[in-house]
PDB file of C-alpha atoms in Angstrom:
ATOM      1  CA  MET A   1      69.008  57.391  32.259  1.00 52.00           C
ATOM      2  CA  THR A   2      71.092  58.437  35.384  1.00 61.00           C
ATOM      3  CA  ASP A   3      73.045  55.711  36.880  1.00 65.00           C
ATOM      4  CA  ALA A   4      71.380  54.398  39.662  1.00 61.00           C
ATOM      5  CA  ALA A   5      74.354  55.276  41.903  1.00 78.00           C
ATOM      6  CA  THR A   6      74.183  58.743  40.442  1.00 87.00           C
ATOM      7  CA  PRO A   7      73.935  60.593  44.132  1.00 91.00           C
ATOM      8  CA  ARG A   8      70.857  62.663  44.098  1.00 96.00           C
ATOM      9  CA  PRO A   9      71.686  65.939  46.178  1.00 98.00           C
ATOM     10  CA  GLU A  10      68.720  67.465  48.250  1.00 98.00           C
ATOM     11  CA  VAL A  11      68.449  71.040  46.681  1.00 98.00           C
ATOM     12  CA  THR A  12      66.620  74.134  48.023  1.00 98.00           C
ATOM     13  CA  ALA A  13      65.936  77.111  45.364  1.00 98.00           C
ATOM     14  CA  PHE A  14      65.865  80.255  47.043  1.00 98.00           C
ATOM     15  CA  PHE A  15      64.275  82.827  44.831  1.00 98.00           C
ATOM     16  CA  ASP A  16      64.652  87.019  44.682  1.00 97.00           C
ATOM     17  CA  GLN A  17      62.344  88.480  42.381  1.00 95.00           C
ATOM     18  CA  ALA A  18      63.766  91.850  42.525  1.00 96.00           C
ATOM     19  CA  THR A  19      66.416  89.896  40.075  1.00 97.00           C
ATOM     20  CA  ASN A  20      64.897  86.685  39.063  1.00 97.00           C
ATOM     21  CA  THR A  21      67.538  85.477  40.685  1.00 98.00           C
ATOM     22  CA  VAL A  22      67.925  81.789  42.053  1.00 98.00           C
ATOM     23  CA  SER A  23      70.128  80.520  44.938  1.00 98.00           C
ATOM     24  CA  TYR A  24      71.110  77.326  45.734  1.00 98.00           C
ATOM     25  CA  VAL A  25      71.738  74.786  48.992  1.00 98.00           C
ATOM     26  CA  VAL A  26      72.754  72.339  47.680  1.00 98.00           C
ATOM     27  CA  LYS A  27      73.208  69.569  50.185  1.00 98.00           C
ATOM     28  CA  ASP A  28      74.968  66.514  50.239  1.00 98.00           C
ATOM     29  CA  PRO A  29      72.339  63.225  51.013  1.00 97.00           C
ATOM     30  CA  ALA A  30      74.767  61.440  53.055  1.00 97.00           C
ATOM     31  CA  SER A  31      76.443  64.014  55.834  1.00 97.00           C
ATOM     32  CA  SER A  32      75.736  67.704  56.742  1.00 98.00           C
ATOM     33  CA  ALA A  33      78.056  69.290  53.600  1.00 98.00           C
ATOM     34  CA  CYS A  34      76.600  71.696  51.645  1.00 98.00           C
ATOM     35  CA  ALA A  35      77.227  74.620  49.026  1.00 98.00           C
ATOM     36  CA  ILE A  36      75.431  77.490  48.226  1.00 98.00           C
ATOM     37  CA  VAL A  37      75.361  78.476  44.454  1.00 98.00           C
ATOM     38  CA  ASP A  38      74.817  82.115  42.883  1.00 98.00           C
ATOM     39  CA  PRO A  39      73.843  84.259  46.292  1.00 98.00           C
ATOM     40  CA  VAL A  40      72.247  86.928  46.562  1.00 98.00           C
ATOM     41  CA  LEU A  41      73.318  90.807  47.541  1.00 98.00           C
ATOM     42  CA  ASP A  42      70.342  93.011  48.384  1.00 98.00           C
ATOM     43  CA  ILE A  43      70.678  96.108  46.621  1.00 96.00           C
ATOM     44  CA  ASP A  44      69.408  99.578  46.067  1.00 95.00           C
ATOM     45  CA  TYR A  45      71.331 100.941  44.187  1.00 94.00           C
ATOM     46  CA  ALA A  46      69.058 104.895  43.944  1.00 92.00           C
ATOM     47  CA  ALA A  47      69.938 104.702  47.597  1.00 94.00           C
ATOM     48  CA  GLY A  48      73.514 103.494  47.520  1.00 92.00           C
ATOM     49  CA  ARG A  49      71.902 101.311  49.796  1.00 95.00           C
ATOM     50  CA  LEU A  50      72.928  98.036  50.745  1.00 96.00           C
ATOM     51  CA  THR A  51      71.230  95.094  52.633  1.00 97.00           C
ATOM     52  CA  TYR A  52      71.477  91.453  53.788  1.00 97.00           C
ATOM     53  CA  GLU A  53      68.107  89.797  53.582  1.00 98.00           C
ATOM     54  CA  SER A  54      68.234  87.506  50.274  1.00 98.00           C
ATOM     55  CA  ALA A  55      72.009  86.458  52.219  1.00 98.00           C
ATOM     56  CA  GLU A  56      70.216  85.984  55.754  1.00 98.00           C
ATOM     57  CA  ARG A  57      67.675  83.372  54.416  1.00 98.00           C
ATOM     58  CA  LEU A  58      70.727  81.120  52.408  1.00 98.00           C
ATOM     59  CA  ILE A  59      72.177  81.573  56.218  1.00 98.00           C
ATOM     60  CA  ALA A  60      69.488  80.741  58.571  1.00 98.00           C
ATOM     61  CA  PHE A  61      68.546  77.493  56.192  1.00 98.00           C
ATOM     62  CA  VAL A  62      71.720  76.331  56.521  1.00 98.00           C
ATOM     63  CA  ARG A  63      71.892  77.339  60.781  1.00 98.00           C
ATOM     64  CA  ALA A  64      68.314  75.560  61.392  1.00 98.00           C
ATOM     65  CA  HIS A  65      69.268  72.588  59.204  1.00 98.00           C
ATOM     66  CA  GLY A  66      72.937  71.834  61.461  1.00 98.00           C
ATOM     67  CA  LEU A  67      74.669  72.166  57.947  1.00 98.00           C
ATOM     68  CA  GLN A  68      78.303  72.465  57.473  1.00 98.00           C
ATOM     69  CA  LEU A  69      78.539  75.024  54.263  1.00 98.00           C
ATOM     70  CA  GLU A  70      81.852  74.054  52.103  1.00 98.00           C
ATOM     71  CA  TRP A  71      82.097  75.962  48.866  1.00 98.00           C
ATOM     72  CA  LEU A  72      79.953  79.430  47.641  1.00 98.00           C
ATOM     73  CA  ILE A  73      79.845  78.934  44.595  1.00 98.00           C
ATOM     74  CA  GLU A  74      79.475  81.237  41.439  1.00 98.00           C
ATOM     75  CA  THR A  75      79.171  80.535  38.105  1.00 98.00           C
ATOM     76  CA  HIS A  76      80.176  83.310  36.402  1.00 97.00           C
ATOM     77  CA  VAL A  77      80.268  86.666  37.278  1.00 97.00           C
ATOM     78  CA  HIS A  78      76.757  88.213  37.833  1.00 96.00           C
ATOM     79  CA  ALA A  79      75.550  91.044  35.931  1.00 95.00           C
ATOM     80  CA  ASP A  80      71.869  91.172  37.394  1.00 95.00           C
ATOM     81  CA  HIS A  81      72.888  91.088  41.393  1.00 96.00           C
ATOM     82  CA  LEU A  82      75.719  91.270  43.682  1.00 97.00           C
ATOM     83  CA  SER A  83      77.648  89.068  44.931  1.00 98.00           C
ATOM     84  CA  ALA A  84      76.284  87.726  49.371  1.00 98.00           C
ATOM     85  CA  ALA A  85      79.731  84.958  48.422  1.00 98.00           C
ATOM     86  CA  PRO A  86      82.091  86.777  51.301  1.00 98.00           C
ATOM     87  CA  TYR A  87      79.181  88.210  53.779  1.00 98.00           C
ATOM     88  CA  ILE A  88      78.056  84.926  54.029  1.00 98.00           C
ATOM     89  CA  GLN A  89      81.663  83.026  54.062  1.00 98.00           C
ATOM     90  CA  ASP A  90      82.339  86.298  57.373  1.00 98.00           C
ATOM     91  CA  ARG A  91      78.983  83.875  58.920  1.00 98.00           C
ATOM     92  CA  LEU A  92      80.066  80.611  57.953  1.00 98.00           C
ATOM     93  CA  GLY A  93      82.781  80.021  56.801  1.00 98.00           C
ATOM     94  CA  GLY A  94      83.643  78.216  53.691  1.00 98.00           C
ATOM     95  CA  LEU A  95      85.536  78.183  50.279  1.00 98.00           C
ATOM     96  CA  ILE A  96      84.643  80.773  47.496  1.00 98.00           C
ATOM     97  CA  GLY A  97      85.151  79.276  44.028  1.00 98.00           C
ATOM     98  CA  ILE A  98      84.547  80.726  40.220  1.00 98.00           C
ATOM     99  CA  GLY A  99      85.579  79.684  36.494  1.00 98.00           C
ATOM    100  CA  ALA A 100      89.243  80.830  35.818  1.00 98.00           C
ATOM    101  CA  GLU A 101      88.466  82.824  33.130  1.00 97.00           C
ATOM    102  CA  ILE A 102      87.800  85.022  35.540  1.00 97.00           C
ATOM    103  CA  THR A 103      91.213  86.669  34.690  1.00 97.00           C
ATOM    104  CA  VAL A 104      90.086  87.671  31.814  1.00 96.00           C
ATOM    105  CA  VAL A 105      87.195  88.881  32.921  1.00 96.00           C
ATOM    106  CA  GLN A 106      88.953  91.325  35.299  1.00 96.00           C
ATOM    107  CA  GLU A 107      91.480  92.327  32.888  1.00 96.00           C
ATOM    108  CA  VAL A 108      88.650  93.905  29.985  1.00 95.00           C
ATOM    109  CA  PHE A 109      86.049  95.178  33.469  1.00 95.00           C
ATOM    110  CA  GLY A 110      89.042  96.291  35.271  1.00 95.00           C
ATOM    111  CA  LYS A 111      90.184  98.773  31.701  1.00 94.00           C
ATOM    112  CA  VAL A 112      86.649  99.553  31.690  1.00 93.00           C
ATOM    113  CA  PHE A 113      86.405 101.036  35.399  1.00 94.00           C
ATOM    114  CA  ASN A 114      89.441 101.960  35.160  1.00 93.00           C
ATOM    115  CA  GLU A 115      91.552 100.316  37.855  1.00 94.00           C
ATOM    116  CA  GLY A 116      94.543 101.477  37.518  1.00 89.00           C
ATOM    117  CA  THR A 117      97.063  98.793  38.879  1.00 88.00           C
ATOM    118  CA  GLU A 118      96.241  98.085  42.452  1.00 88.00           C
ATOM    119  CA  PHE A 119      93.467  95.811  40.678  1.00 95.00           C
ATOM    120  CA  ARG A 120      94.663  92.643  40.627  1.00 95.00           C
ATOM    121  CA  ARG A 121      93.649  91.013  37.727  1.00 97.00           C
ATOM    122  CA  ASP A 122      95.330  87.621  38.710  1.00 97.00           C
ATOM    123  CA  GLY A 123      91.238  86.273  40.077  1.00 96.00           C
ATOM    124  CA  SER A 124      93.461  86.014  43.914  1.00 97.00           C
ATOM    125  CA  GLN A 125      90.382  86.799  45.454  1.00 97.00           C
ATOM    126  CA  PHE A 126      88.586  84.253  45.099  1.00 98.00           C
ATOM    127  CA  ASP A 127      89.953  80.765  46.861  1.00 98.00           C
ATOM    128  CA  ARG A 128      89.584  78.765  44.322  1.00 98.00           C
ATOM    129  CA  LEU A 129      89.685  78.453  40.623  1.00 98.00           C
ATOM    130  CA  PHE A 130      87.735  76.019  38.363  1.00 98.00           C
ATOM    131  CA  LEU A 131      89.137  74.677  35.274  1.00 98.00           C
ATOM    132  CA  ASP A 132      87.650  72.710  32.701  1.00 98.00           C
ATOM    133  CA  GLY A 133      86.963  68.977  34.328  1.00 98.00           C
ATOM    134  CA  ASP A 134      88.454  69.694  37.454  1.00 98.00           C
ATOM    135  CA  ARG A 135      86.473  68.200  40.488  1.00 98.00           C
ATOM    136  CA  TYR A 136      85.969  68.648  43.974  1.00 98.00           C
ATOM    137  CA  VAL A 137      83.496  67.260  46.886  1.00 98.00           C
ATOM    138  CA  ILE A 138      80.483  68.779  49.113  1.00 98.00           C
ATOM    139  CA  GLY A 139      81.017  65.881  51.929  1.00 97.00           C
ATOM    140  CA  GLY A 140      81.148  62.672  49.773  1.00 95.00           C
ATOM    141  CA  MET A 141      79.748  63.567  47.423  1.00 96.00           C
ATOM    142  CA  GLU A 142      82.384  64.100  44.621  1.00 97.00           C
ATOM    143  CA  ALA A 143      80.906  67.950  41.625  1.00 98.00           C
ATOM    144  CA  THR A 144      82.582  68.179  38.197  1.00 98.00           C
ATOM    145  CA  THR A 145      82.995  72.020  36.943  1.00 98.00           C
ATOM    146  CA  LEU A 146      82.285  71.718  33.082  1.00 98.00           C
ATOM    147  CA  HIS A 147      83.670  75.233  31.195  1.00 98.00           C
ATOM    148  CA  THR A 148      80.457  76.804  29.018  1.00 98.00           C
ATOM    149  CA  PRO A 149      82.136  80.226  28.128  1.00 97.00           C
ATOM    150  CA  GLY A 150      79.475  82.149  25.257  1.00 97.00           C
ATOM    151  CA  HIS A 151      77.789  84.563  28.221  1.00 97.00           C
ATOM    152  CA  THR A 152      80.904  85.122  29.731  1.00 95.00           C
ATOM    153  CA  PRO A 153      84.447  83.632  29.292  1.00 95.00           C
ATOM    154  CA  ALA A 154      84.246  82.587  33.045  1.00 95.00           C
ATOM    155  CA  CYS A 155      80.791  80.297  33.043  1.00 97.00           C
ATOM    156  CA  MET A 156      80.908  76.542  34.625  1.00 98.00           C
ATOM    157  CA  THR A 157      78.144  74.320  35.028  1.00 98.00           C
ATOM    158  CA  HIS A 158      78.431  72.794  37.439  1.00 98.00           C
ATOM    159  CA  VAL A 159      77.083  68.943  37.717  1.00 98.00           C
ATOM    160  CA  VAL A 160      77.035  67.634  40.820  1.00 98.00           C
ATOM    161  CA  GLY A 161      75.754  64.147  41.014  1.00 97.00           C
ATOM    162  CA  ASP A 162      72.238  64.031  39.678  1.00 97.00           C
ATOM    163  CA  ALA A 163      72.140  67.595  39.512  1.00 98.00           C
ATOM    164  CA  ALA A 164      73.363  70.300  37.301  1.00 98.00           C
ATOM    165  CA  PHE A 165      73.341  74.441  37.877  1.00 98.00           C
ATOM    166  CA  VAL A 166      73.592  75.448  34.719  1.00 98.00           C
ATOM    167  CA  GLY A 167      74.253  79.831  35.519  1.00 97.00           C
ATOM    168  CA  ASP A 168      72.864  82.236  32.923  1.00 95.00           C
ATOM    169  CA  THR A 169      74.073  79.346  29.989  1.00 96.00           C
ATOM    170  CA  LEU A 170      70.505  77.986  30.383  1.00 97.00           C
ATOM    171  CA  PHE A 171      67.053  79.830  30.838  1.00 98.00           C
ATOM    172  CA  MET A 172      63.028  77.374  31.318  1.00 98.00           C
ATOM    173  CA  PRO A 173      62.679  75.853  28.069  1.00 98.00           C
ATOM    174  CA  ASP A 174      60.005  78.962  27.411  1.00 98.00           C
ATOM    175  CA  GLY A 175      62.733  80.773  27.970  1.00 97.00           C
ATOM    176  CA  GLY A 176      66.101  79.967  25.168  1.00 97.00           C
ATOM    177  CA  THR A 177      69.167  80.948  26.627  1.00 98.00           C
ATOM    178  CA  ALA A 178      71.890  83.684  27.637  1.00 94.00           C
ATOM    179  CA  ARG A 179      72.647  86.698  25.698  1.00 96.00           C
ATOM    180  CA  ALA A 180      76.149  86.617  24.450  1.00 97.00           C
ATOM    181  CA  ASP A 181      76.598  90.083  22.881  1.00 96.00           C
ATOM    182  CA  PHE A 182      78.661  91.261  26.847  1.00 92.00           C
ATOM    183  CA  PRO A 183      82.550  91.684  26.454  1.00 90.00           C
ATOM    184  CA  GLY A 184      83.711  88.426  26.196  1.00 91.00           C
ATOM    185  CA  GLY A 185      80.767  86.681  24.768  1.00 95.00           C
ATOM    186  CA  ASP A 186      79.839  84.683  21.621  1.00 97.00           C
ATOM    187  CA  ALA A 187      77.227  83.254  20.710  1.00 98.00           C
ATOM    188  CA  HIS A 188      78.797  80.309  18.487  1.00 98.00           C
ATOM    189  CA  ALA A 189      80.603  79.721  21.841  1.00 98.00           C
ATOM    190  CA  LEU A 190      77.350  79.573  23.834  1.00 98.00           C
ATOM    191  CA  TYR A 191      75.876  77.335  21.338  1.00 98.00           C
ATOM    192  CA  HIS A 192      78.742  74.889  21.893  1.00 98.00           C
ATOM    193  CA  SER A 193      77.955  75.124  25.441  1.00 98.00           C
ATOM    194  CA  ILE A 194      74.673  74.449  25.821  1.00 98.00           C
ATOM    195  CA  ARG A 195      74.867  71.316  23.061  1.00 98.00           C
ATOM    196  CA  ARG A 196      77.516  69.844  26.134  1.00 98.00           C
ATOM    197  CA  ILE A 197      75.039  70.969  28.709  1.00 98.00           C
ATOM    198  CA  LEU A 198      72.385  68.998  26.744  1.00 98.00           C
ATOM    199  CA  ALA A 199      74.975  65.768  26.228  1.00 98.00           C
ATOM    200  CA  LEU A 200      74.734  64.980  29.858  1.00 98.00           C
ATOM    201  CA  PRO A 201      72.315  61.778  30.453  1.00 97.00           C
ATOM    202  CA  ASP A 202      68.119  63.200  29.705  1.00 98.00           C
ATOM    203  CA  ALA A 203      67.717  63.066  33.303  1.00 97.00           C
ATOM    204  CA  THR A 204      69.808  65.158  34.821  1.00 98.00           C
ATOM    205  CA  ARG A 205      67.788  68.425  36.480  1.00 98.00           C
ATOM    206  CA  LEU A 206      68.732  71.377  35.518  1.00 98.00           C
ATOM    207  CA  PHE A 207      68.314  74.410  37.670  1.00 98.00           C
ATOM    208  CA  MET A 208      68.414  77.618  36.524  1.00 98.00           C
ATOM    209  CA  CYS A 209      70.153  81.258  38.021  1.00 98.00           C
ATOM    210  CA  HIS A 210      67.261  82.986  36.468  1.00 97.00           C
ATOM    211  CA  ASP A 211      63.953  83.266  35.740  1.00 97.00           C
ATOM    212  CA  TYR A 212      61.412  85.869  34.118  1.00 96.00           C
ATOM    213  CA  ALA A 213      58.458  84.312  33.812  1.00 96.00           C
ATOM    214  CA  PRO A 214      57.515  84.427  31.016  1.00 95.00           C
ATOM    215  CA  GLY A 215      53.904  84.457  29.405  1.00 94.00           C
ATOM    216  CA  GLY A 216      53.039  85.645  32.971  1.00 96.00           C
ATOM    217  CA  ARG A 217      53.734  81.639  34.232  1.00 96.00           C
ATOM    218  CA  GLU A 218      54.941  81.321  38.224  1.00 97.00           C
ATOM    219  CA  PHE A 219      58.055  81.399  38.409  1.00 98.00           C
ATOM    220  CA  ARG A 220      59.870  78.192  37.606  1.00 98.00           C
ATOM    221  CA  TRP A 221      63.669  77.131  37.326  1.00 98.00           C
ATOM    222  CA  GLU A 222      63.879  73.448  37.323  1.00 98.00           C
ATOM    223  CA  THR A 223      63.598  71.357  34.630  1.00 98.00           C
ATOM    224  CA  THR A 224      65.766  68.452  32.962  1.00 98.00           C
ATOM    225  CA  VAL A 225      68.210  67.927  30.033  1.00 98.00           C
ATOM    226  CA  ALA A 226      65.421  65.624  28.057  1.00 98.00           C
ATOM    227  CA  GLU A 227      62.963  68.523  28.109  1.00 98.00           C
ATOM    228  CA  GLU A 228      64.815  71.275  27.367  1.00 98.00           C
ATOM    229  CA  ARG A 229      66.092  68.755  24.348  1.00 98.00           C
ATOM    230  CA  ALA A 230      62.936  68.655  23.041  1.00 98.00           C
ATOM    231  CA  ASN A 231      61.415  72.264  24.137  1.00 98.00           C
ATOM    232  CA  ASN A 232      63.886  74.771  23.881  1.00 98.00           C
ATOM    233  CA  ILE A 233      63.032  77.469  21.959  1.00 98.00           C
ATOM    234  CA  HIS A 234      66.139  79.263  20.892  1.00 98.00           C
ATOM    235  CA  VAL A 235      68.388  75.485  21.161  1.00 97.00           C
ATOM    236  CA  ARG A 236      65.890  72.602  21.116  1.00 98.00           C
ATOM    237  CA  ASP A 237      67.158  69.788  18.952  1.00 98.00           C
ATOM    238  CA  GLY A 238      67.050  70.104  15.702  1.00 97.00           C
ATOM    239  CA  VAL A 239      68.295  73.576  15.526  1.00 98.00           C
ATOM    240  CA  THR A 240      71.990  74.132  14.020  1.00 98.00           C
ATOM    241  CA  GLU A 241      74.320  76.159  14.917  1.00 98.00           C
ATOM    242  CA  GLU A 242      73.308  78.982  12.246  1.00 98.00           C
ATOM    243  CA  GLU A 243      70.122  79.682  12.965  1.00 98.00           C
ATOM    244  CA  PHE A 244      70.642  79.654  16.761  1.00 98.00           C
ATOM    245  CA  VAL A 245      73.672  82.123  16.313  1.00 98.00           C
ATOM    246  CA  THR A 246      71.213  84.511  13.809  1.00 98.00           C
ATOM    247  CA  LEU A 247      68.456  84.387  16.231  1.00 97.00           C
ATOM    248  CA  ARG A 248      70.992  85.300  19.619  1.00 97.00           C
ATOM    249  CA  MET A 249      72.228  88.143  17.653  1.00 97.00           C
ATOM    250  CA  ALA A 250      69.157  88.983  16.185  1.00 97.00           C
ATOM    251  CA  ARG A 251      67.315  89.202  20.215  1.00 96.00           C
ATOM    252  CA  ASP A 252      70.720  90.578  21.787  1.00 97.00           C
ATOM    253  CA  ALA A 253      70.415  94.122  19.041  1.00 96.00           C
ATOM    254  CA  SER A 254      66.964  94.795  20.902  1.00 96.00           C
ATOM    255  CA  LEU A 255      67.935  93.797  24.361  1.00 95.00           C
ATOM    256  CA  SER A 256      68.841  96.926  26.065  1.00 94.00           C
ATOM    257  CA  ALA A 257      71.231  96.269  29.664  1.00 92.00           C
ATOM    258  CA  PRO A 258      70.513  94.729  32.596  1.00 94.00           C
ATOM    259  CA  LYS A 259      69.765  97.285  35.288  1.00 94.00           C
ATOM    260  CA  LEU A 260      72.251  96.269  37.895  1.00 95.00           C
ATOM    261  CA  ILE A 261      75.483  95.954  35.345  1.00 95.00           C
ATOM    262  CA  ILE A 262      77.257  98.331  36.886  1.00 95.00           C
ATOM    263  CA  PRO A 263      77.057  98.129  40.220  1.00 96.00           C
ATOM    264  CA  SER A 264      77.177  94.513  39.906  1.00 97.00           C
ATOM    265  CA  ILE A 265      80.501  93.885  37.533  1.00 96.00           C
ATOM    266  CA  GLN A 266      82.656  96.039  39.829  1.00 96.00           C
ATOM    267  CA  VAL A 267      81.689  93.911  43.146  1.00 97.00           C
ATOM    268  CA  ASN A 268      81.342  90.882  41.314  1.00 97.00           C
ATOM    269  CA  MET A 269      84.691  90.569  39.938  1.00 97.00           C
ATOM    270  CA  ARG A 270      86.499  91.584  43.486  1.00 97.00           C
ATOM    271  CA  ALA A 271      84.892  88.328  45.302  1.00 97.00           C
ATOM    272  CA  GLY A 272      81.568  89.795  46.180  1.00 97.00           C
ATOM    273  CA  GLU A 273      83.794  92.878  48.208  1.00 96.00           C
ATOM    274  CA  LEU A 274      83.097  96.552  47.483  1.00 94.00           C
ATOM    275  CA  PRO A 275      85.670  98.345  46.258  1.00 93.00           C
ATOM    276  CA  PRO A 276      88.355 100.107  48.136  1.00 93.00           C
ATOM    277  CA  PRO A 277      86.916 102.948  50.849  1.00 92.00           C
ATOM    278  CA  ASP A 278      88.817 106.633  50.180  1.00 90.00           C
ATOM    279  CA  ALA A 279      90.804 108.921  52.492  1.00 90.00           C
ATOM    280  CA  ASP A 280      87.464 109.442  54.171  1.00 93.00           C
ATOM    281  CA  GLY A 281      86.163 105.324  54.021  1.00 92.00           C
ATOM    282  CA  ARG A 282      83.721 105.813  52.027  1.00 93.00           C
ATOM    283  CA  ARG A 283      82.958 103.339  48.870  1.00 93.00           C
ATOM    284  CA  PHE A 284      82.059 104.490  45.953  1.00 93.00           C
ATOM    285  CA  LEU A 285      81.186 102.430  42.537  1.00 93.00           C
ATOM    286  CA  LYS A 286      81.623 104.082  39.062  1.00 93.00           C
ATOM    287  CA  VAL A 287      79.695 104.851  36.289  1.00 93.00           C
ATOM    288  CA  PRO A 288      81.383 105.042  32.478  1.00 90.00           C
ATOM    289  CA  LEU A 289      80.265 107.615  30.769  1.00 89.00           C
ATOM    290  CA  GLN A 290      78.996 107.337  26.580  1.00 79.00           C
ATOM    291  CA  GLY A 291      78.529 109.655  24.069  1.00 68.00           C
ATOM    292  CA  LEU A 292      81.307 112.859  25.234  1.00 58.00           C
TER     293      LEU A 292
END
């Protein structure tokens, strides 16, 4: 059980079916302060066109309810959608935060995309780099960060009152867990990160970053620690670390790369900013070729 005095933030979800991503507005129940978690920027990759419908829905909600945006939280460097954090920050303010291990991700993918020395690998594109156990406030409501690597080195779970925003670490119980085969991913680390999340009070509300509606059910993105511990198909109570790692590695070997990984990583490792323009003011995304 959560303590009766534990704040219960007001959480509003915005589901983007194009990327199966859930963004959240997290409001302090005692004030107008709020945070936005994992905002989506729309892209037509084939056309090289960015649009802002998903971001504008978040902006319109904040404005319509008279809210004050204090934080834009990225749970990790997403590989399946582009971040709209700077677009929203320009219009509503707030600080952009991510886990401090973003520097590891920047170092790895700076090389992958041959970004050169002008690409900063120190995380300075973000306003706040969170360490494990850091605390910050949304209005009068305290939030705590848990470093939960395994999917990526920079993954963080943000615990806000009786709610936890777990990024890609966990899916709904019938969806299992995140893949661990990206650079810097580790199935053993993922198992321990998940057990850490599932050590939170049973009634803690868990909010997913993605849902893929397994079996054709309706899309869902909220569960509890108790439900995950009892029913998660990959990591429920009683599943050992070795059992999980064996399952996870076999599953990962069958997965193809996310369709938006190339643009997503290049943008998201820059805190949602696009790569710098060329001499003519045009911006480009690189596609590293393999098998040559």
